[in-house]
Tab-separated table of C-alpha atoms in Angstrom:
chain	number	residue	atom	x	y	z
J	1	ARG	CA	96.590	88.775	92.405
J	2	ILE	CA	95.926	92.217	93.792
J	3	ALA	CA	93.323	91.897	96.552
J	4	THR	CA	92.824	95.595	97.377
J	5	VAL	CA	93.804	98.916	95.859
J	6	SER	CA	93.638	101.890	98.159
J	7	THR	CA	93.285	105.320	96.622
J	8	TYR	CA	92.062	108.815	97.342
J	9	THR	CA	88.502	109.750	96.349
J	10	ASP	CA	89.668	112.122	93.620
J	11	ASP	CA	91.603	109.311	91.928
J	12	ILE	CA	88.615	106.991	91.392
J	13	SER	CA	87.185	106.986	87.902
J	14	ASP	CA	84.379	104.785	86.641
J	15	ALA	CA	86.883	102.942	84.415
J	16	PHE	CA	89.228	102.323	87.353
J	17	LEU	CA	86.398	101.065	89.542
J	18	SER	CA	85.001	98.856	86.782
J	19	GLN	CA	88.376	97.283	86.029
J	20	ALA	CA	89.056	96.618	89.715
J	21	MET	CA	85.629	95.109	90.315
J	22	SER	CA	85.800	92.913	87.203
J	23	SER	CA	89.013	91.339	88.495
J	24	GLY	CA	87.671	90.860	92.021
J	25	THR	CA	89.873	93.586	93.461
J	26	ARG	CA	88.498	95.652	96.328
J	27	VAL	CA	88.756	99.438	96.104
J	28	ALA	CA	89.349	101.241	99.397
J	29	LEU	CA	89.105	104.990	99.878
J	30	THR	CA	92.113	106.350	101.727
J	31	MET	CA	90.988	108.771	104.403
J	32	GLY	CA	93.081	110.785	106.814
J	33	GLY	CA	90.535	111.384	109.548
J	34	PRO	CA	88.938	114.701	110.413
J	35	ASP	CA	92.193	116.133	111.813
J	36	ASP	CA	95.463	115.162	113.486
J	37	SER	CA	93.927	115.194	116.971
J	38	GLY	CA	92.042	111.921	116.544
J	39	ALA	CA	88.838	114.003	116.734
J	40	PRO	CA	88.123	114.130	120.469
J	41	ASN	CA	84.827	115.896	119.775
J	42	LYS	CA	82.066	113.314	119.199
J	43	THR	CA	80.107	115.756	116.995
J	44	VAL	CA	83.131	116.266	114.723
J	45	ARG	CA	83.628	112.500	114.500
J	46	ALA	CA	79.961	111.916	113.641
J	47	ALA	CA	80.026	114.543	110.871
J	48	TRP	CA	83.235	113.111	109.433
J	49	ILE	CA	81.794	109.586	109.501
J	50	GLN	CA	78.705	110.747	107.603
J	51	LYS	CA	80.945	112.421	105.014
J	52	THR	CA	82.960	109.191	104.707
J	53	LEU	CA	79.817	107.082	104.287
J	54	GLN	CA	78.659	109.429	101.519
J	55	ALA	CA	82.054	109.136	99.800
J	56	VAL	CA	81.862	105.325	99.937
J	57	ARG	CA	78.319	105.338	98.494
J	58	SER	CA	79.030	107.838	95.730
J	59	SER	CA	82.330	106.247	94.664
J	60	GLY	CA	81.219	102.622	94.801
J	61	ALA	CA	84.224	101.760	96.966
J	62	THR	CA	84.253	98.493	98.902
J	63	GLY	CA	86.628	99.616	101.626
J	64	VAL	CA	87.935	102.482	103.721
J	65	ASN	CA	91.625	102.773	104.555
J	66	MET	CA	92.521	105.087	107.444
J	67	ASP	CA	95.923	106.691	107.010
J	68	VAL	CA	96.421	108.737	110.168
J	69	GLU	CA	100.064	109.542	110.806
J	70	ALA	CA	99.689	111.994	113.660
J	71	THR	CA	101.989	112.120	116.652
J	72	MET	CA	100.130	110.969	119.765
J	73	LYS	CA	101.302	110.080	123.237
J	74	LYS	CA	100.479	106.639	124.607
J	75	GLY	CA	97.211	106.759	126.543
J	76	SER	CA	96.503	110.338	125.462
J	77	PRO	CA	93.000	111.707	124.867
J	78	ASN	CA	93.876	111.981	121.163
J	79	SER	CA	94.843	108.316	120.997
J	80	ALA	CA	91.562	107.388	122.715
J	81	ALA	CA	89.661	109.614	120.282
J	82	LEU	CA	91.296	107.906	117.310
J	83	SER	CA	90.248	104.520	118.697
J	84	ALA	CA	86.703	105.828	119.184
J	85	LEU	CA	86.642	107.206	115.630
J	86	LEU	CA	87.602	103.824	114.187
J	87	SER	CA	85.085	101.977	116.345
J	88	GLU	CA	82.288	104.392	115.418
J	89	LEU	CA	83.216	104.237	111.737
J	90	ARG	CA	83.189	100.417	111.797
J	91	ALA	CA	79.727	100.461	113.400
J	92	ALA	CA	78.425	102.856	110.736
J	93	LEU	CA	79.902	101.084	107.705
J	94	PRO	CA	78.009	98.262	106.003
J	95	LYS	CA	79.528	94.887	106.944
J	96	SER	CA	80.519	94.381	103.294
J	97	VAL	CA	82.839	97.419	103.431
J	98	GLU	CA	86.297	96.498	104.699
J	99	LEU	CA	87.968	98.882	107.152
J	100	SER	CA	91.757	98.990	107.338
J	101	PHE	CA	94.230	101.109	109.271
J	102	ASP	CA	97.760	102.119	108.288
J	103	ALA	CA	100.036	101.348	111.231
J	104	ALA	CA	103.551	102.514	111.884
J	105	ALA	CA	106.320	99.935	111.483
J	106	ARG	CA	106.198	99.252	115.208
J	107	PRO	CA	104.221	100.600	118.167
J	108	CYS	CA	105.181	104.225	118.927
J	109	TYR	CA	107.444	104.493	115.848
J	110	GLU	CA	107.740	108.173	114.966
J	111	HIS	CA	105.834	108.908	118.198
J	112	ARG	CA	102.595	107.456	116.814
J	113	CYS	CA	101.542	105.763	120.043
J	114	TYR	CA	98.098	104.482	119.182
J	115	ASN	CA	96.008	101.949	121.088
J	116	TYR	CA	96.542	98.995	118.761
J	117	THR	CA	94.375	96.706	120.895
J	118	ALA	CA	91.376	98.991	120.335
J	119	ILE	CA	92.293	99.529	116.688
J	120	ALA	CA	92.541	95.773	116.064
J	121	GLY	CA	89.087	95.370	117.581
J	122	ALA	CA	87.610	97.937	115.186
J	123	VAL	CA	89.264	97.150	111.859
J	124	ASP	CA	89.383	94.228	109.452
J	125	ARG	CA	93.035	94.769	108.475
J	126	ILE	CA	96.080	96.573	109.822
J	127	PHE	CA	98.423	97.652	107.044
J	128	VAL	CA	101.946	97.883	108.488
J	129	MET	CA	103.942	100.598	106.736
J	130	ASP	CA	107.300	98.805	106.624
J	131	TYR	CA	109.075	101.311	104.430
J	132	ASP	CA	111.226	104.392	104.882
J	133	LEU	CA	112.635	102.773	108.004
J	134	ASN	CA	115.993	104.490	107.585
J	135	ASP	CA	114.789	107.834	108.820
J	136	TYR	CA	113.376	109.435	111.932
J	137	ASP	CA	114.271	107.499	115.098
J	138	ASP	CA	116.842	105.050	113.793
J	139	PRO	CA	120.442	105.373	114.944
J	140	PRO	CA	122.421	108.114	113.215
J	141	PRO	CA	122.886	108.901	110.489
J	142	ASP	CA	119.157	109.421	109.961
J	143	ASN	CA	117.964	109.745	106.378
J	144	ASP	CA	120.995	107.850	105.095
J	145	HIS	CA	119.347	106.680	101.897
J	146	ARG	CA	122.223	104.330	101.069
J	147	ARG	CA	120.939	102.033	103.817
J	148	ALA	CA	118.127	99.528	103.375
J	149	ASN	CA	114.679	101.074	103.070
J	150	ALA	CA	113.064	98.141	104.928
J	151	PRO	CA	115.840	96.162	106.661
J	152	LEU	CA	114.612	92.689	107.556
J	153	PRO	CA	115.666	92.901	111.257
J	154	ALA	CA	113.650	96.120	111.691
J	155	VAL	CA	110.618	94.649	109.910
J	156	GLU	CA	110.771	91.477	112.027
J	157	LYS	CA	111.209	93.426	115.276
J	158	GLY	CA	108.229	95.660	114.526
J	159	LEU	CA	105.970	92.763	113.553
J	160	LYS	CA	106.883	90.880	116.732
J	161	GLN	CA	106.045	93.960	118.803
J	162	LEU	CA	102.701	94.399	117.052
J	163	LEU	CA	101.858	90.705	117.415
J	164	ALA	CA	102.648	90.908	121.142
J	165	THR	CA	99.859	93.473	121.457
J	166	PRO	CA	96.609	91.942	122.755
J	167	GLY	CA	94.047	91.628	119.964
J	168	VAL	CA	96.527	92.023	117.115
J	169	THR	CA	96.649	88.771	115.146
J	170	ALA	CA	98.695	87.693	112.160
J	171	GLU	CA	95.478	87.281	110.165
J	172	LYS	CA	94.751	91.005	110.517
J	173	LEU	CA	98.223	92.178	109.476
J	174	VAL	CA	99.210	93.121	105.939
J	175	VAL	CA	102.890	93.959	105.586
J	176	GLY	CA	103.581	96.814	103.203
J	177	LEU	CA	107.072	96.609	101.726
J	178	PRO	CA	108.624	99.166	99.373
J	179	TRP	CA	108.957	98.663	95.649
J	180	TYR	CA	111.403	101.541	95.434
J	181	GLY	CA	114.805	102.669	96.611
J	182	TYR	CA	116.475	106.015	96.966
J	183	ILE	CA	120.088	105.499	95.919
């Protein structure tokens, strides 16, 4: 059973929404945030949240999925702003609308050093992007697409690191594994 389908606003048709709802599947709008900075300006965050609320209302979606893949240093103002954005969005959304966040395969993977304790406190689900793990900061050769796309040791290591983070629980995690290969 498919519990949730996440899609961009432009991809939602009435037929798609009707079919999902009739089968009990949630439909989440995938949003990228107002910009890659985490939106340190409270006014920018508030305007973006209002735009997101309008998109949820007009589409009939039952969820919002935040897919922010920006590079941020641990403890940076941008990381704090991203946490604030998620907290403010959760407070503005109706309780019936699920909020999820797409997390890197492990904390600070690809230099995405977010405050996962704060994120876990704001969201209903953390979707762990356990795919394309054979590129970026793995040992050379990077981008060797003959290697496993989601090697089990890397997936396990990342999940253990996330679960060691205060506030991150197994019940909040959804592990996203690839249904594709490269070679």
